[in-house]
Amino acid sequence: MADAILTLEGLEKNFGALKVTDSLWLDVKPGELHAVIGPNGAGKTTLIGQISGALQPDAGRVLFKGEDITAEPMHARTQKGLARSFQITTILPDFTVLENVALAVQAREGHSFHFFRPAARDDTLNEPALAALDRVGLGERAAVRAGALSHGEKRRLELAIAIATAPELLLLDEPMAGAGHEESDALVETLRSLRGHYAIVLVEHDMRAVFALADRISVLVYGRVIATGTPDEIRRDPEVRKAYLGSEAA
Ligand SMILES: Nc1ncnc2c1ncn2[C@@H]1O[C@H](COP(=O)(O)OP(=O)(O)OP(=O)(O)O)[C@@H](O)[C@H]1O
C-alpha cells in the first residue's frame, strides 16, 4: 500500500517444524493505532520481534516508510523512527525516572553511555525527556527513583522511554499486562492521548482496551492474518468469531 508507514510482505518464520509466521501480509498507516490480536501462541510476539529487528524472518520483507529494512539490525531501525516499548526489566531502578528517559534521548542522538554523568545536567537531554514524561502523565514523578514506581507507573515509564526516541512507529507488546483494573483504565487514557501522534502497533490481550482504542484490528491465528478491519467489522466477522469460539472451546 502506497501510503503505509509499515508494510509486511509475505513474512514467514519457523521454529524447527513449527510455522509461527505464515505468509503474513499487513500494512499500518501513518498515525493509525493498529491492534494485533489472536489466541495464545498465535505468533503475536514473534511478529513484533520481526518488525523490531529482534528476529529475522525466514522469508518475506519488512518495509518501513517504503524502505526495505528486513536486514537492518534493531538499533538502525530505532534511528529510522521505529521504537519498541521495552519490558520493565530494562528500566534502571537506581536511576531517577528522568534519568531513565534522558538515557533514551541520548541513545537516539547516538552518544556513548560513558558521557551520561555530565550529560545528566544537560537540558538538551532533559527537556525532551521531561516532554516525554509529561506525555504519559509522569512529569510529577521525574525526580523519583525508578525502582520506587508502582507497576502501572513503570509501564508508563516504558512508554516514555519509547517516545523519547522520537519514533514515527511505536510497537507495544502487551502494555496492560499485570495492570489492575484502575491502572488499565488510566493506561487506556494515556494510549488514547498518544493515538494519532504516532503510528502504533498494539499487541494486547485486554479486549476492552483493544476495541476502545484501535482504528483497525488484525486477527492472527496460527501465524496468519485471518481478518483486518475496524473494531465493528472484526466484531461481526464470522471467521473471527469461529476462530475465537474454537480456541475457547478447546
Ligand atoms: N524462540 C523460540 N523457539 C521455539 N519456539 C518458539 C520460540 N518463540 C516462540 N515460540 C513458539 O512460537 C509460537 C508463537 O509464540 P508467540 O510468543 O509469538 O505467540 P503469542 O501469540 O505472542 O502468544 P501469547 O499470546 O501467549 O503471548 C508458540 O507456540 C511458542 O511456543
GROMACS .gro file of C-alpha atoms and ligand atoms in nm:
model
  281
    1MET     CA    1   0.000   0.000   0.000
    2ALA     CA    2   0.150   0.330  -0.113
    3ASP     CA    3   0.064   0.539   0.193
    4ALA     CA    4   0.153   0.279   0.457
    5ILE     CA    5   0.426   0.357   0.711
    6LEU     CA    6   0.484  -0.015   0.768
    7THR     CA    7   0.423  -0.295   0.522
    8LEU     CA    8   0.483  -0.662   0.590
    9GLU     CA    9   0.505  -0.869   0.273
   10GLY     CA   10   0.470  -1.245   0.295
   11LEU     CA   11   0.659  -1.289   0.622
   12GLU     CA   12   0.749  -1.645   0.719
   13LYS     CA   13   0.909  -1.763   1.043
   14ASN     CA   14   0.962  -2.120   1.157
   15PHE     CA   15   1.094  -2.253   1.486
   16GLY     CA   16   1.204  -2.601   1.383
   17ALA     CA   17   0.897  -2.772   1.241
   18LEU     CA   18   0.665  -2.508   1.391
   19LYS     CA   19   0.538  -2.245   1.145
   20VAL     CA   20   0.490  -1.938   1.365
   21THR     CA   21   0.452  -1.673   1.093
   22ASP     CA   22   0.284  -1.797   0.781
   23SER     CA   23   0.263  -1.586   0.461
   24LEU     CA   24   0.180  -1.280   0.667
   25TRP     CA   25   0.076  -0.955   0.493
   26LEU     CA   26  -0.009  -0.644   0.690
   27ASP     CA   27   0.002  -0.268   0.646
   28VAL     CA   28  -0.005   0.010   0.904
   29LYS     CA   29  -0.099   0.364   0.804
   30PRO     CA   30   0.067   0.677   0.944
   31GLY     CA   31  -0.096   0.778   1.274
   32GLU     CA   32  -0.304   0.462   1.289
   33LEU     CA   33  -0.344   0.253   1.603
   34HIS     CA   34  -0.338  -0.098   1.463
   35ALA     CA   35  -0.405  -0.374   1.715
   36VAL     CA   36  -0.293  -0.733   1.659
   37ILE     CA   37  -0.498  -0.987   1.849
   38GLY     CA   38  -0.518  -1.365   1.848
   39PRO     CA   39  -0.526  -1.670   2.073
   40ASN     CA   40  -0.224  -1.765   2.288
   41GLY     CA   41   0.061  -1.890   2.073
   42ALA     CA   42  -0.079  -1.732   1.753
   43GLY     CA   43   0.260  -1.568   1.690
   44LYS     CA   44   0.200  -1.210   1.802
   45THR     CA   45   0.523  -1.163   1.997
   46THR     CA   46   0.720  -1.335   1.721
   47LEU     CA   47   0.568  -1.089   1.476
   48ILE     CA   48   0.664  -0.786   1.690
   49GLY     CA   49   1.017  -0.930   1.705
   50GLN     CA   50   1.039  -0.938   1.327
   51ILE     CA   51   0.916  -0.579   1.300
   52SER     CA   52   1.160  -0.451   1.564
   53GLY     CA   53   1.452  -0.649   1.423
   54ALA     CA   54   1.500  -0.875   1.725
   55LEU     CA   55   1.413  -1.170   1.499
   56GLN     CA   56   1.492  -1.230   1.132
   57PRO     CA   57   1.211  -1.369   0.916
   58ASP     CA   58   1.292  -1.679   0.709
   59ALA     CA   59   1.121  -1.519   0.408
   60GLY     CA   60   0.933  -1.202   0.315
   61ARG     CA   61   1.006  -0.832   0.357
   62VAL     CA   62   0.957  -0.559   0.618
   63LEU     CA   63   0.914  -0.213   0.460
   64PHE     CA   64   0.929   0.100   0.677
   65LYS     CA   65   0.835   0.425   0.504
   66GLY     CA   66   0.878   0.240   0.175
   67GLU     CA   67   1.232   0.128   0.255
   68ASP     CA   68   1.324  -0.240   0.282
   69ILE     CA   69   1.460  -0.279   0.639
   70THR     CA   70   1.438  -0.660   0.657
   71ALA     CA   71   1.814  -0.696   0.703
   72GLU     CA   72   1.859  -0.392   0.931
   73PRO     CA   73   1.955  -0.452   1.296
   74MET     CA   74   1.740  -0.320   1.578
   75HIS     CA   75   1.941  -0.004   1.654
   76ALA     CA   76   1.932   0.102   1.287
   77ARG     CA   77   1.553   0.065   1.290
   78THR     CA   78   1.534   0.279   1.605
   79GLN     CA   79   1.738   0.550   1.435
   80LYS     CA   80   1.495   0.543   1.142
   81GLY     CA   81   1.197   0.605   1.373
   82LEU     CA   82   1.077   0.266   1.486
   83ALA     CA   83   1.051   0.212   1.863
   84ARG     CA   84   0.956  -0.091   2.067
   85SER     CA   85   0.840  -0.037   2.423
   86PHE     CA   86   1.087  -0.213   2.646
   87GLN     CA   87   0.998  -0.451   2.925
   88ILE     CA   88   1.011  -0.328   3.285
   89THR     CA   89   1.332  -0.528   3.335
   90THR     CA   90   1.523  -0.280   3.118
   91ILE     CA   91   1.432   0.013   3.346
   92LEU     CA   92   1.732   0.111   3.562
   93PRO     CA   93   1.585   0.105   3.915
   94ASP     CA   94   1.859   0.313   4.082
   95PHE     CA   95   1.836   0.597   3.832
   96THR     CA   96   1.564   0.858   3.855
   97VAL     CA   97   1.264   0.847   3.626
   98LEU     CA   98   1.405   1.148   3.436
   99GLU     CA   99   1.750   0.990   3.401
  100ASN     CA  100   1.596   0.673   3.257
  101VAL     CA  101   1.428   0.875   2.983
  102ALA     CA  102   1.728   1.107   2.931
  103LEU     CA  103   1.934   0.795   2.856
  104ALA     CA  104   1.692   0.704   2.579
  105VAL     CA  105   1.717   1.055   2.434
  106GLN     CA  106   2.094   1.027   2.449
  107ALA     CA  107   2.087   0.688   2.276
  108ARG     CA  108   1.873   0.834   1.998
  109GLU     CA  109   2.130   1.103   1.947
  110GLY     CA  110   2.399   0.838   1.923
  111HIS     CA  111   2.608   0.945   2.225
  112SER     CA  112   2.804   0.694   2.423
  113PHE     CA  113   2.670   0.598   2.766
  114HIS     CA  114   3.012   0.698   2.910
  115PHE     CA  115   2.915   1.058   2.870
  116PHE     CA  116   2.594   1.016   3.064
  117ARG     CA  117   2.703   1.150   3.404
  118PRO     CA  118   2.793   1.504   3.296
  119ALA     CA  119   2.510   1.491   3.043
  120ALA     CA  120   2.258   1.439   3.325
  121ARG     CA  121   2.257   1.816   3.375
  122ASP     CA  122   2.224   1.874   3.004
  123ASP     CA  123   1.895   2.046   2.913
  124THR     CA  124   1.917   1.921   2.557
  125LEU     CA  125   1.855   1.576   2.706
  126ASN     CA  126   1.633   1.671   2.999
  127GLU     CA  127   1.386   1.885   2.806
  128PRO     CA  128   1.279   1.618   2.557
  129ALA     CA  129   1.287   1.362   2.842
  130LEU     CA  130   1.051   1.576   3.051
  131ALA     CA  131   0.824   1.630   2.750
  132ALA     CA  132   0.801   1.251   2.705
  133LEU     CA  133   0.722   1.208   3.076
  134ASP     CA  134   0.451   1.475   3.060
  135ARG     CA  135   0.301   1.299   2.761
  136VAL     CA  136   0.245   0.981   2.967
  137GLY     CA  137   0.141   1.162   3.285
  138LEU     CA  138   0.464   1.100   3.478
  139GLY     CA  139   0.601   1.456   3.478
  140GLU     CA  140   0.542   1.492   3.852
  141ARG     CA  141   0.745   1.179   3.921
  142ALA     CA  142   1.058   1.285   3.729
  143ALA     CA  143   1.285   1.304   4.037
  144VAL     CA  144   1.172   0.975   4.190
  145ARG     CA  145   1.395   0.666   4.180
  146ALA     CA  146   1.252   0.443   3.903
  147GLY     CA  147   1.261   0.141   4.134
  148ALA     CA  148   1.010   0.314   4.364
  149LEU     CA  149   0.738   0.344   4.096
  150SER     CA  150   0.419   0.139   4.107
  151HIS     CA  151   0.366  -0.128   3.841
  152GLY     CA  152   0.139   0.097   3.634
  153GLU     CA  153   0.385   0.385   3.657
  154LYS     CA  154   0.665   0.156   3.535
  155ARG     CA  155   0.455   0.071   3.230
  156ARG     CA  156   0.417   0.444   3.169
  157LEU     CA  157   0.791   0.491   3.207
  158GLU     CA  158   0.848   0.227   2.938
  159LEU     CA  159   0.616   0.423   2.714
  160ALA     CA  160   0.805   0.747   2.787
  161ILE     CA  161   1.135   0.574   2.706
  162ALA     CA  162   0.994   0.458   2.372
  163ILE     CA  163   0.850   0.803   2.293
  164ALA     CA  164   1.180   0.972   2.384
  165THR     CA  165   1.344   0.817   2.079
  166ALA     CA  166   1.107   1.037   1.869
  167PRO     CA  167   0.954   0.743   1.685
  168GLU     CA  168   0.711   0.750   1.395
  169LEU     CA  169   0.602   0.395   1.473
  170LEU     CA  170   0.561   0.253   1.825
  171LEU     CA  171   0.549  -0.122   1.885
  172LEU     CA  172   0.367  -0.201   2.210
  173ASP     CA  173   0.368  -0.562   2.329
  174GLU     CA  174   0.104  -0.607   2.599
  175PRO     CA  175   0.133  -0.270   2.772
  176MET     CA  176  -0.158  -0.360   3.004
  177ALA     CA  177  -0.006  -0.689   3.123
  178GLY     CA  178  -0.013  -0.717   3.502
  179ALA     CA  179  -0.203  -0.389   3.545
  180GLY     CA  180  -0.502  -0.380   3.780
  181HIS     CA  181  -0.843  -0.252   3.672
  182GLU     CA  182  -0.780   0.111   3.765
  183GLU     CA  183  -0.429   0.111   3.621
  184SER     CA  184  -0.564  -0.037   3.297
  185ASP     CA  185  -0.821   0.239   3.266
  186ALA     CA  186  -0.550   0.501   3.319
  187LEU     CA  187  -0.322   0.333   3.064
  188VAL     CA  188  -0.605   0.325   2.809
  189GLU     CA  189  -0.643   0.700   2.856
  190THR     CA  190  -0.269   0.752   2.808
  191LEU     CA  191  -0.268   0.542   2.492
  192ARG     CA  192  -0.571   0.731   2.368
  193SER     CA  193  -0.379   1.058   2.410
  194LEU     CA  194  -0.088   0.916   2.206
  195ARG     CA  195  -0.318   0.798   1.929
  196GLY     CA  196  -0.275   0.996   1.610
  197HIS     CA  197   0.067   1.131   1.715
  198TYR     CA  198   0.240   0.807   1.624
  199ALA     CA  199   0.152   0.501   1.424
  200ILE     CA  200   0.110   0.230   1.688
  201VAL     CA  201   0.113  -0.148   1.658
  202LEU     CA  202  -0.052  -0.277   1.974
  203VAL     CA  203  -0.043  -0.640   2.083
  204GLU     CA  204  -0.282  -0.674   2.373
  205HIS     CA  205  -0.494  -0.943   2.540
  206ASP     CA  206  -0.724  -0.688   2.708
  207MET     CA  207  -1.006  -0.683   2.452
  208ARG     CA  208  -1.181  -0.394   2.624
  209ALA     CA  209  -0.870  -0.182   2.565
  210VAL     CA  210  -0.822  -0.308   2.208
  211PHE     CA  211  -1.179  -0.237   2.100
  212ALA     CA  212  -1.179   0.102   2.273
  213LEU     CA  213  -0.853   0.217   2.113
  214ALA     CA  214  -0.791   0.055   1.777
  215ASP     CA  215  -0.852   0.222   1.443
  216ARG     CA  216  -0.806  -0.119   1.284
  217ILE     CA  217  -0.756  -0.469   1.421
  218SER     CA  218  -0.577  -0.761   1.260
  219VAL     CA  219  -0.658  -1.108   1.387
  220LEU     CA  220  -0.376  -1.358   1.391
  221VAL     CA  221  -0.445  -1.732   1.404
  222TYR     CA  222  -0.166  -1.988   1.357
  223GLY     CA  223   0.068  -1.717   1.228
  224ARG     CA  224  -0.172  -1.593   0.961
  225VAL     CA  225  -0.382  -1.277   0.943
  226ILE     CA  226  -0.737  -1.411   0.905
  227ALA     CA  227  -0.904  -1.068   0.911
  228THR     CA  228  -0.822  -0.697   0.921
  229GLY     CA  229  -1.082  -0.429   0.979
  230THR     CA  230  -1.236  -0.169   1.206
  231PRO     CA  231  -1.347  -0.287   1.552
  232ASP     CA  232  -1.706  -0.315   1.422
  233GLU     CA  233  -1.602  -0.517   1.118
  234ILE     CA  234  -1.394  -0.750   1.337
  235ARG     CA  235  -1.674  -0.795   1.589
  236ARG     CA  236  -1.908  -0.905   1.308
  237ASP     CA  237  -1.660  -1.121   1.115
  238PRO     CA  238  -1.782  -1.484   1.112
  239GLU     CA  239  -1.427  -1.624   1.063
  240VAL     CA  240  -1.306  -1.435   1.369
  241ARG     CA  241  -1.597  -1.549   1.581
  242LYS     CA  242  -1.533  -1.907   1.471
  243ALA     CA  243  -1.158  -1.885   1.549
  244TYR     CA  244  -1.220  -1.743   1.897
  245LEU     CA  245  -1.508  -1.974   1.979
  246GLY     CA  246  -1.292  -2.262   1.856
  247SER     CA  247  -1.000  -2.167   2.076
  248GLU     CA  248  -1.219  -2.102   2.380
  249ALA     CA  249  -1.399  -2.434   2.339
  250ALA     CA  250  -1.058  -2.603   2.319
  251LIG     N1  251   1.246  -1.893   2.028
  251LIG     C1  252   1.151  -1.985   2.011
  251LIG     N2  253   1.184  -2.113   1.987
  251LIG     C2  254   1.088  -2.208   1.968
  251LIG     N3  255   0.956  -2.183   1.969
  251LIG     C3  256   0.917  -2.056   1.993
  251LIG     C4  257   1.012  -1.951   2.016
  251LIG     N4  258   0.945  -1.835   2.037
  251LIG     C5  259   0.813  -1.867   2.029
  251LIG     N5  260   0.797  -1.999   2.003
  251LIG     C6  261   0.668  -2.068   1.982
  251LIG     O1  262   0.602  -2.000   1.877
  251LIG     C7  263   0.461  -1.993   1.899
  251LIG     C8  264   0.416  -1.848   1.894
  251LIG     O2  265   0.471  -1.778   2.007
  251LIG     P1  266   0.441  -1.624   2.033
  251LIG     O3  267   0.502  -1.592   2.166
  251LIG     O4  268   0.484  -1.543   1.917
  251LIG     O5  269   0.283  -1.623   2.043
  251LIG     P2  270   0.186  -1.511   2.102
  251LIG     O6  271   0.074  -1.501   2.007
  251LIG     O7  272   0.264  -1.390   2.134
  251LIG     O8  273   0.139  -1.584   2.236
  251LIG     P3  274   0.083  -1.519   2.372
  251LIG     O9  275  -0.048  -1.457   2.338
  251LIG    O10  276   0.069  -1.640   2.460
  251LIG    O11  277   0.186  -1.421   2.421
  251LIG     C9  278   0.437  -2.061   2.033
  251LIG    O12  279   0.398  -2.195   2.007
  251LIG    C10  280   0.573  -2.058   2.100
  251LIG    O13  281   0.588  -2.165   2.189
   0.00000   0.00000   0.00000
